[in-house]
């Protein structure tokens, strides 16, 4: 007899049918897309920019390389990678949500980021690229929203060149008990109210807090990456473990 639980996944603290999760997540990002960057600055007090800069510095990206920015949203990492790889390189921003993709395209165009950046609407679980194509792949604050994380990681491993690296920048588990209490209070009480004021949507930011709690912790994600085939996997905690950057290589 088939196991019915195999068709169930987490959407925050709720249990939903797997096939429905992508649509539920997509609805959230359609709602918040226009003020996504503003909310990121407000929620993190601008610290998300430091986290992303650290990810870029850890990427090893060089001129002429091919970079894939998965769940790239409004293009913060894409813009930085585009400057590094130059006109002989290539950066592909992939996002499953067309609202986020459109905001990202317009934002980068306004910044003058043209020529070496391409935009693709696609699901991270089934990336539409050749095997062994990219020198580096990044996914920033997107993995926790993916229905089948292992499938997405395998897809990223497939399109990564041998010797290439994956960077996973994601919310994680605070390593200090006192910080955990403060973080929980901020996440479950402040964020939804902030979302209500700025976006007129508290539910999306309640989901944000819940999705972070349901995401694998640092060591669990490290093991997941190793199990799908990444090697030399390591992670660096930032802001006391509120965010972690995981790195893995393909050999």
XYZ file of C-alpha atoms in Angstrom:
251
model
C 0.000 0.000 0.000
C 1.296 3.462 -0.884
C 2.354 5.722 1.946
C 0.061 8.814 1.821
C 2.542 10.846 3.889
C 4.936 10.872 0.908
C 2.595 13.316 -0.814
C 2.584 15.693 2.190
C 5.086 18.452 2.959
C 5.462 21.458 5.222
C 4.202 24.905 4.347
C 5.396 26.733 7.428
C 3.797 24.860 10.314
C 0.972 23.569 8.110
C 0.902 20.237 6.317
C -0.064 20.543 2.661
C -0.097 18.366 -0.440
C 3.302 18.580 -2.137
C 1.855 19.638 -5.473
C 0.201 22.626 -3.788
C 3.222 24.042 -1.969
C 4.844 25.737 -4.959
C 1.573 27.537 -5.741
C 1.155 28.657 -2.123
C 4.724 29.973 -1.979
C 4.297 31.612 -5.365
C 1.195 33.458 -4.152
C 3.219 34.900 -1.274
C 5.939 36.241 -3.543
C 3.437 37.685 -5.993
C 2.072 39.656 -3.038
C 5.366 40.892 -1.584
C 7.457 41.324 -4.774
C 7.135 45.099 -5.145
C 8.280 45.796 -1.575
C 10.532 42.772 -1.160
C 13.769 44.777 -1.036
C 12.324 47.351 1.351
C 11.115 44.631 3.710
C 14.517 42.911 3.602
C 16.189 46.141 4.701
C 13.647 46.753 7.455
C 13.533 43.176 8.754
C 17.304 42.752 8.929
C 18.197 46.389 9.617
C 20.226 46.202 6.423
C 22.399 43.336 7.657
C 21.275 41.098 4.787
C 23.647 43.116 2.588
C 26.599 42.035 4.740
C 25.496 38.381 4.596
C 25.272 38.570 0.803
C 28.655 40.291 0.469
C 30.227 37.487 2.496
C 28.615 34.940 0.165
C 30.034 36.737 -2.865
C 33.523 36.838 -1.320
C 33.237 33.107 -0.583
C 32.221 32.262 -4.146
C 35.657 32.349 -5.732
C 33.988 33.902 -8.798
C 36.396 35.235 -11.431
C 36.267 37.034 -14.758
C 34.893 34.956 -17.606
C 33.083 32.442 -15.416
C 29.491 31.242 -15.688
C 27.372 31.774 -12.571
C 23.865 30.559 -11.745
C 21.842 32.496 -9.162
C 18.971 30.185 -8.175
C 15.867 31.752 -6.621
C 17.668 34.981 -7.435
C 14.584 37.124 -6.903
C 15.342 40.829 -7.194
C 18.937 40.205 -8.248
C 21.137 41.354 -5.352
C 23.691 38.574 -5.889
C 23.278 38.579 -9.663
C 24.285 42.248 -9.878
C 27.448 41.626 -7.865
C 28.373 38.506 -9.819
C 27.830 40.348 -13.126
C 30.485 42.915 -12.207
C 32.952 40.204 -11.244
C 32.631 37.956 -14.320
C 32.648 40.833 -16.811
C 31.519 40.767 -20.421
C 33.195 37.453 -21.184
C 31.334 35.814 -18.320
C 27.665 35.027 -17.852
C 25.223 35.200 -14.960
C 21.834 33.481 -15.125
C 19.171 34.575 -12.664
C 16.600 31.821 -12.169
C 13.366 32.228 -10.242
C 10.125 30.263 -10.358
C 8.070 33.382 -9.639
C 7.506 35.739 -12.570
C 6.680 38.722 -10.331
C 10.056 38.470 -8.591
C 11.793 37.872 -11.908
C 10.217 40.982 -13.436
C 11.176 43.121 -10.438
C 14.734 41.795 -10.616
C 15.026 42.444 -14.351
C 13.767 46.029 -14.007
C 15.995 46.718 -10.999
C 19.164 45.477 -12.699
C 18.329 47.300 -15.911
C 17.970 50.537 -13.926
C 21.396 49.872 -12.405
C 22.897 49.438 -15.842
C 23.512 45.705 -15.402
C 23.128 44.544 -19.001
C 24.707 42.248 -21.549
C 26.030 39.403 -19.433
C 22.888 38.659 -17.376
C 20.087 36.337 -18.493
C 16.736 35.687 -16.843
C 15.014 32.304 -16.756
C 11.754 31.335 -15.084
C 12.228 27.784 -13.857
C 11.779 25.452 -10.910
C 15.022 24.757 -9.029
C 14.057 21.078 -8.851
C 14.325 20.803 -12.649
C 16.903 23.308 -13.875
C 16.772 23.596 -17.694
C 20.528 23.745 -18.321
C 23.244 21.472 -19.690
C 25.214 19.210 -17.367
C 28.486 20.602 -15.982
C 27.812 24.128 -17.252
C 28.273 26.580 -14.361
C 31.436 27.423 -12.422
C 29.486 28.534 -9.360
C 25.873 28.309 -8.178
C 24.291 30.397 -5.448
C 20.918 30.168 -3.763
C 20.157 32.924 -1.298
C 17.215 32.624 1.109
C 15.402 30.369 -1.330
C 16.116 26.757 -0.414
C 13.643 26.654 2.472
C 10.787 27.532 0.086
C 11.500 24.631 -2.270
C 9.215 21.619 -1.946
C 11.828 18.906 -2.573
C 15.145 20.272 -1.341
C 17.108 17.125 -2.136
C 15.832 17.106 -5.713
C 16.806 20.772 -6.090
C 20.291 20.114 -4.693
C 20.729 17.205 -7.114
C 19.623 19.446 -9.972
C 22.174 22.062 -8.954
C 24.884 19.420 -8.653
C 24.113 18.191 -12.184
C 24.556 21.600 -13.857
C 27.657 22.501 -11.819
C 31.066 21.969 -13.410
C 33.575 19.617 -11.841
C 35.586 21.718 -9.429
C 32.712 24.184 -9.093
C 31.072 25.217 -5.852
C 27.556 25.687 -4.515
C 26.760 28.434 -2.014
C 23.610 28.145 0.090
C 22.868 31.304 2.077
C 19.908 30.664 4.331
C 18.339 31.380 7.683
C 19.396 28.773 10.203
C 19.402 27.974 13.915
C 20.815 30.475 16.456
C 23.606 28.955 18.511
C 22.947 30.926 21.729
C 19.857 30.194 23.906
C 19.299 33.850 24.790
C 19.512 34.842 21.127
C 16.976 32.128 20.290
C 14.424 33.630 22.691
C 14.894 37.120 21.297
C 14.819 35.847 17.725
C 11.587 33.916 18.300
C 9.897 36.949 19.813
C 11.048 39.130 16.929
C 10.056 36.573 14.275
C 6.583 35.723 15.528
C 5.475 39.103 16.861
C 7.406 41.874 15.134
C 7.727 40.545 11.574
C 4.008 39.883 10.953
C 3.147 43.348 12.265
C 5.814 44.903 10.076
C 4.406 43.020 7.097
C 0.929 44.286 7.901
C 2.138 47.894 8.005
C 4.373 47.846 4.907
C 2.712 45.284 2.622
C -0.711 44.997 4.243
C 0.035 41.279 4.613
C 0.879 39.725 7.958
C 0.282 36.121 6.855
C 3.218 36.069 4.429
C 5.619 37.114 7.180
C 4.130 34.629 9.628
C 4.944 32.007 6.984
C 8.483 33.419 6.760
C 9.053 32.829 10.470
C 7.499 29.369 10.319
C 9.440 28.316 7.219
C 12.703 29.220 8.933
C 11.852 27.007 11.910
C 11.011 24.073 9.628
C 14.197 24.395 7.574
C 17.040 21.954 8.360
C 19.580 23.257 10.874
C 23.234 23.750 9.979
C 24.413 20.173 10.427
C 21.284 18.650 8.879
C 21.685 20.751 5.731
C 25.380 19.882 5.595
C 24.482 16.197 5.687
C 21.789 16.667 3.035
C 24.321 18.273 0.704
C 26.783 15.458 1.311
C 24.174 12.777 0.663
C 23.293 14.155 -2.778
C 26.974 14.199 -3.760
C 28.577 17.498 -2.746
C 32.046 17.182 -1.223
C 34.112 19.222 1.230
C 30.865 20.652 2.607
C 31.284 23.279 5.304
C 29.322 26.143 6.766
C 29.916 29.481 8.436
C 27.502 30.907 10.981
C 26.693 34.591 10.807
C 24.846 36.763 13.317
C 25.034 34.029 15.920
C 23.634 31.362 13.603
C 20.561 33.306 12.525
C 22.025 32.877 9.042
C 24.517 30.318 7.757
C 26.461 30.045 4.527
C 26.981 26.459 3.368
C 29.583 25.619 0.745
C 29.964 22.407 -1.199
C 32.067 21.330 -4.188
C 31.611 18.964 -7.117
C 34.593 16.707 -7.808
